[in-house]
Structure formats: structure tokens, C-alpha cells
Amino acid sequence: MFFASKVGIPIFVTGGIGGVHRHGENTLDVSSDLTELGRTPVAVVSAGVKSILDIPRTLEYLETQGVCVATYATNDFPAFFTERSGCQEEKVFSCLDGFDRSFSSSNNKFCVEDKVPCRVDTPEDCARLIDANVKLRLGTGILFAVPIPKEYSASGRLIEDVIQRAIGEARTKNITGNAETPFLLSRVNELTGGASLASNIALLKNNARVGAKIAAALAQLRGHQNGARTMEDRRCKINQAT
């Protein structure tokens, strides 16, 4: 994200972002992804938060950082391997109905009470949200949460059960800190016979498709705006000349 922002790349695609680790209220183990989202004006397209993490507390932390979180074509925040995490919108509305809704979550409750801020339904909606964020000079990123393709959702539910088993094994073996995430990912892949890796690749490709569409929509939007500014400049010069 940091380097993307420095060279003018407005959109970054990944599989899933890091977040607050389970039992993070005790360990204070929080990914720097969340801090970076709070200070870098780049839009991130992902399948939500990695399933091995604490999704409700991650969304709470993002709210604290002032990050706009939007679900893509769904009311439910995705849980990486599955379409739904149980974190839903308070009510259905477009992020672009008003800047107060788009950029302030003071009237919205997050995942602890099954809420996320808003949703977007098209690449054009995403582009307008990015454009508004830049114009307001908020200096923060945007998280677009894209659900995994439906054909992989059934496998996702199985994977979630395996994740719980792997977490239990990590606790039993007292695997914590930097060693925990590699252990969990490796163990989940082993227990699912590679199904988790296949789902991971599928959601990453899907995120890339969505991200590319958003980038194209943003380029088109900015092209129209630049064209409008050029015409206005020409009118001003003509008026000055006369």
C-alpha cells in the first residue's frame, strides 16, 4: 500500500487483509495492515479478513482508524473462505447516498452487533467512493470486501471447521506470536487436503477481476472529470479574450 500510494496507484488487490488476532484483547497482536489502511489513501480489494483472525474486533479497529469499509454486492461482510461472517449492514443503503454515511460511522454499529457500514454494487460505485475520498483529503484507505465465488462457498464452510480445529491445536501446543499464523495456514492446508489453497487461489483471482473493473471505472471517471475541466478552462480563456 505504501509504495502504491507513492507512485500514484489508487487500487491494491490482495487475498485477505491481516487484522486483530483471536484473543488479541490479551496479546495486543494486531496486524500493521490496519494501521496502514488508516494512514494511506489507497483502496484495498480483498475477500475480507483472513479467517484465522478475529473479524468483529478487526472491524472495530478499522472504525477507530477512520477507514471506510464497504461490502461489494452483499450485505454481509465476507469471512475469506466463506461468503458470510454474520457481520451485516444496519440497513441497506448506498455508500454514496451521502458523505455523512460514506465517511462517518458514528451512527453505525460494527460486527460485535452484526453491523458493517455500507455496501457498493458496481465498479462505478467503488470508483465514485474512491474519488470522493481523495477529494475530501481524508488521508485514509478504503476496504472493499468481496465475497468468495459461490461455487467455493461450500468448501469454505468445511474449511472454517478445520480452522477451529487448527486453532485448538495451536493453543494446545502453545504456539503463539509470529509462529501462529504460519502454523495455522500450513495445518489448515494439510487438514483440507489442499482445498483451502484452491479456494485461496479462486478468491484471489476473483478479487483481481473486481479490482481491474474498479480501476477501469475510476480511470473513466477521472477522464470525464479532466475533460470537463479542460472545457471549462477553454471557456474561461475565451471569455477573458473577449
mmCIF file of C-alpha atoms in Angstrom, residues 71-177:
data_model
loop_
_atom_site.group_PDB
_atom_site.id
_atom_site.type_symbol
_atom_site.label_atom_id
_atom_site.label_comp_id
_atom_site.label_asym_id
_atom_site.label_seq_id
_atom_site.Cartn_x
_atom_site.Cartn_y
_atom_site.Cartn_z
ATOM 1 C CA THR A 71 -19.066 -4.769 1.170
ATOM 2 C CA TYR A 72 -19.283 -5.485 -2.567
ATOM 3 C CA ALA A 73 -22.683 -6.639 -3.856
ATOM 4 C CA THR A 74 -23.625 -8.146 -0.482
ATOM 5 C CA ASN A 75 -24.999 -7.018 2.874
ATOM 6 C CA ASP A 76 -22.772 -9.425 4.805
ATOM 7 C CA PHE A 77 -19.069 -8.902 5.423
ATOM 8 C CA PRO A 78 -17.272 -11.927 3.913
ATOM 9 C CA ALA A 79 -15.107 -14.227 6.007
ATOM 10 C CA PHE A 80 -12.415 -15.007 3.433
ATOM 11 C CA PHE A 81 -13.229 -18.682 2.751
ATOM 12 C CA THR A 82 -16.983 -18.143 3.166
ATOM 13 C CA GLU A 83 -19.420 -15.574 1.810
ATOM 14 C CA ARG A 84 -20.758 -14.569 5.210
ATOM 15 C CA SER A 85 -19.262 -13.724 8.578
ATOM 16 C CA GLY A 86 -22.516 -12.712 10.284
ATOM 17 C CA CYS A 87 -21.490 -9.047 10.180
ATOM 18 C CA GLN A 88 -24.255 -7.258 8.312
ATOM 19 C CA GLU A 89 -25.372 -3.758 7.472
ATOM 20 C CA GLU A 90 -27.725 -1.989 9.843
ATOM 21 C CA LYS A 91 -29.852 -1.283 6.796
ATOM 22 C CA VAL A 92 -29.290 -1.408 3.063
ATOM 23 C CA PHE A 93 -28.111 1.855 1.527
ATOM 24 C CA SER A 94 -25.558 3.009 -0.974
ATOM 25 C CA CYS A 95 -22.271 4.326 0.350
ATOM 26 C CA LEU A 96 -22.847 7.248 -1.991
ATOM 27 C CA ASP A 97 -26.232 8.360 -0.644
ATOM 28 C CA GLY A 98 -24.364 10.995 1.348
ATOM 29 C CA PHE A 99 -20.847 11.754 2.550
ATOM 30 C CA ASP A 100 -22.030 11.555 6.155
ATOM 31 C CA ARG A 101 -22.869 7.911 5.577
ATOM 32 C CA SER A 102 -19.849 7.172 3.445
ATOM 33 C CA PHE A 103 -17.189 8.531 5.729
ATOM 34 C CA SER A 104 -18.626 8.619 9.235
ATOM 35 C CA SER A 105 -19.606 5.502 11.127
ATOM 36 C CA SER A 106 -20.815 7.283 14.245
ATOM 37 C CA ASN A 107 -24.374 6.130 13.603
ATOM 38 C CA ASN A 108 -23.453 2.583 12.578
ATOM 39 C CA LYS A 109 -22.576 -0.327 14.809
ATOM 40 C CA PHE A 110 -19.988 -2.833 13.765
ATOM 41 C CA CYS A 111 -19.676 -6.579 13.786
ATOM 42 C CA VAL A 112 -19.899 -7.118 17.537
ATOM 43 C CA GLU A 113 -23.568 -6.291 16.997
ATOM 44 C CA ASP A 114 -23.690 -7.728 13.471
ATOM 45 C CA LYS A 115 -23.188 -4.460 11.604
ATOM 46 C CA VAL A 116 -20.934 -3.085 8.871
ATOM 47 C CA PRO A 117 -21.112 0.437 7.440
ATOM 48 C CA CYS A 118 -22.335 0.135 3.839
ATOM 49 C CA ARG A 119 -22.263 -1.657 0.507
ATOM 50 C CA VAL A 120 -21.402 -0.889 -3.088
ATOM 51 C CA ASP A 121 -22.856 -2.821 -6.018
ATOM 52 C CA THR A 122 -20.875 -1.815 -9.089
ATOM 53 C CA PRO A 123 -17.324 -0.847 -10.059
ATOM 54 C CA GLU A 124 -18.700 2.614 -10.801
ATOM 55 C CA ASP A 125 -19.941 2.928 -7.207
ATOM 56 C CA CYS A 126 -16.480 1.965 -5.977
ATOM 57 C CA ALA A 127 -14.834 4.497 -8.281
ATOM 58 C CA ARG A 128 -17.071 7.297 -7.043
ATOM 59 C CA LEU A 129 -16.306 6.376 -3.439
ATOM 60 C CA ILE A 130 -12.551 6.432 -4.099
ATOM 61 C CA ASP A 131 -12.887 9.760 -5.891
ATOM 62 C CA ALA A 132 -14.862 11.262 -3.009
ATOM 63 C CA ASN A 133 -12.281 10.011 -0.508
ATOM 64 C CA VAL A 134 -9.497 11.730 -2.456
ATOM 65 C CA LYS A 135 -11.415 14.983 -2.857
ATOM 66 C CA LEU A 136 -12.176 15.121 0.861
ATOM 67 C CA ARG A 137 -8.461 14.585 1.568
ATOM 68 C CA LEU A 138 -9.193 12.163 4.380
ATOM 69 C CA GLY A 139 -5.778 10.538 4.043
ATOM 70 C CA THR A 140 -7.181 7.081 4.831
ATOM 71 C CA GLY A 141 -7.665 3.947 2.778
ATOM 72 C CA ILE A 142 -10.859 2.169 1.767
ATOM 73 C CA LEU A 143 -11.538 -1.549 2.199
ATOM 74 C CA PHE A 144 -13.772 -3.205 -0.403
ATOM 75 C CA ALA A 145 -14.772 -6.651 0.888
ATOM 76 C CA VAL A 146 -15.609 -9.040 -1.970
ATOM 77 C CA PRO A 147 -17.198 -12.428 -1.166
ATOM 78 C CA ILE A 148 -15.603 -15.624 -2.433
ATOM 79 C CA PRO A 149 -17.304 -17.058 -5.582
ATOM 80 C CA LYS A 150 -20.392 -19.078 -4.696
ATOM 81 C CA GLU A 151 -19.034 -22.318 -6.153
ATOM 82 C CA TYR A 152 -16.327 -22.329 -3.471
ATOM 83 C CA SER A 153 -18.593 -21.388 -0.581
ATOM 84 C CA ALA A 154 -19.461 -24.981 0.380
ATOM 85 C CA SER A 155 -15.774 -25.808 0.720
ATOM 86 C CA GLY A 156 -15.447 -22.651 2.771
ATOM 87 C CA ARG A 157 -17.773 -23.930 5.467
ATOM 88 C CA LEU A 158 -15.706 -27.106 5.761
ATOM 89 C CA ILE A 159 -12.532 -25.050 5.901
ATOM 90 C CA GLU A 160 -13.946 -22.914 8.713
ATOM 91 C CA ASP A 161 -14.483 -26.063 10.806
ATOM 92 C CA VAL A 162 -10.899 -27.088 10.121
ATOM 93 C CA ILE A 163 -9.661 -23.644 11.139
ATOM 94 C CA GLN A 164 -11.297 -24.057 14.537
ATOM 95 C CA ARG A 165 -9.536 -27.403 14.947
ATOM 96 C CA ALA A 166 -6.180 -25.897 13.935
ATOM 97 C CA ILE A 167 -6.622 -23.032 16.392
ATOM 98 C CA GLY A 168 -7.289 -25.557 19.145
ATOM 99 C CA GLU A 169 -4.108 -27.421 18.244
ATOM 100 C CA ALA A 170 -2.119 -24.189 18.332
ATOM 101 C CA ARG A 171 -3.415 -23.443 21.823
ATOM 102 C CA THR A 172 -2.576 -26.971 22.996
ATOM 103 C CA LYS A 173 0.958 -26.702 21.620
ATOM 104 C CA ASN A 174 1.320 -23.150 22.958
ATOM 105 C CA ILE A 175 2.114 -21.782 19.503
ATOM 106 C CA THR A 176 1.704 -18.012 19.655
ATOM 107 C CA GLY A 177 3.046 -14.777 18.203
#
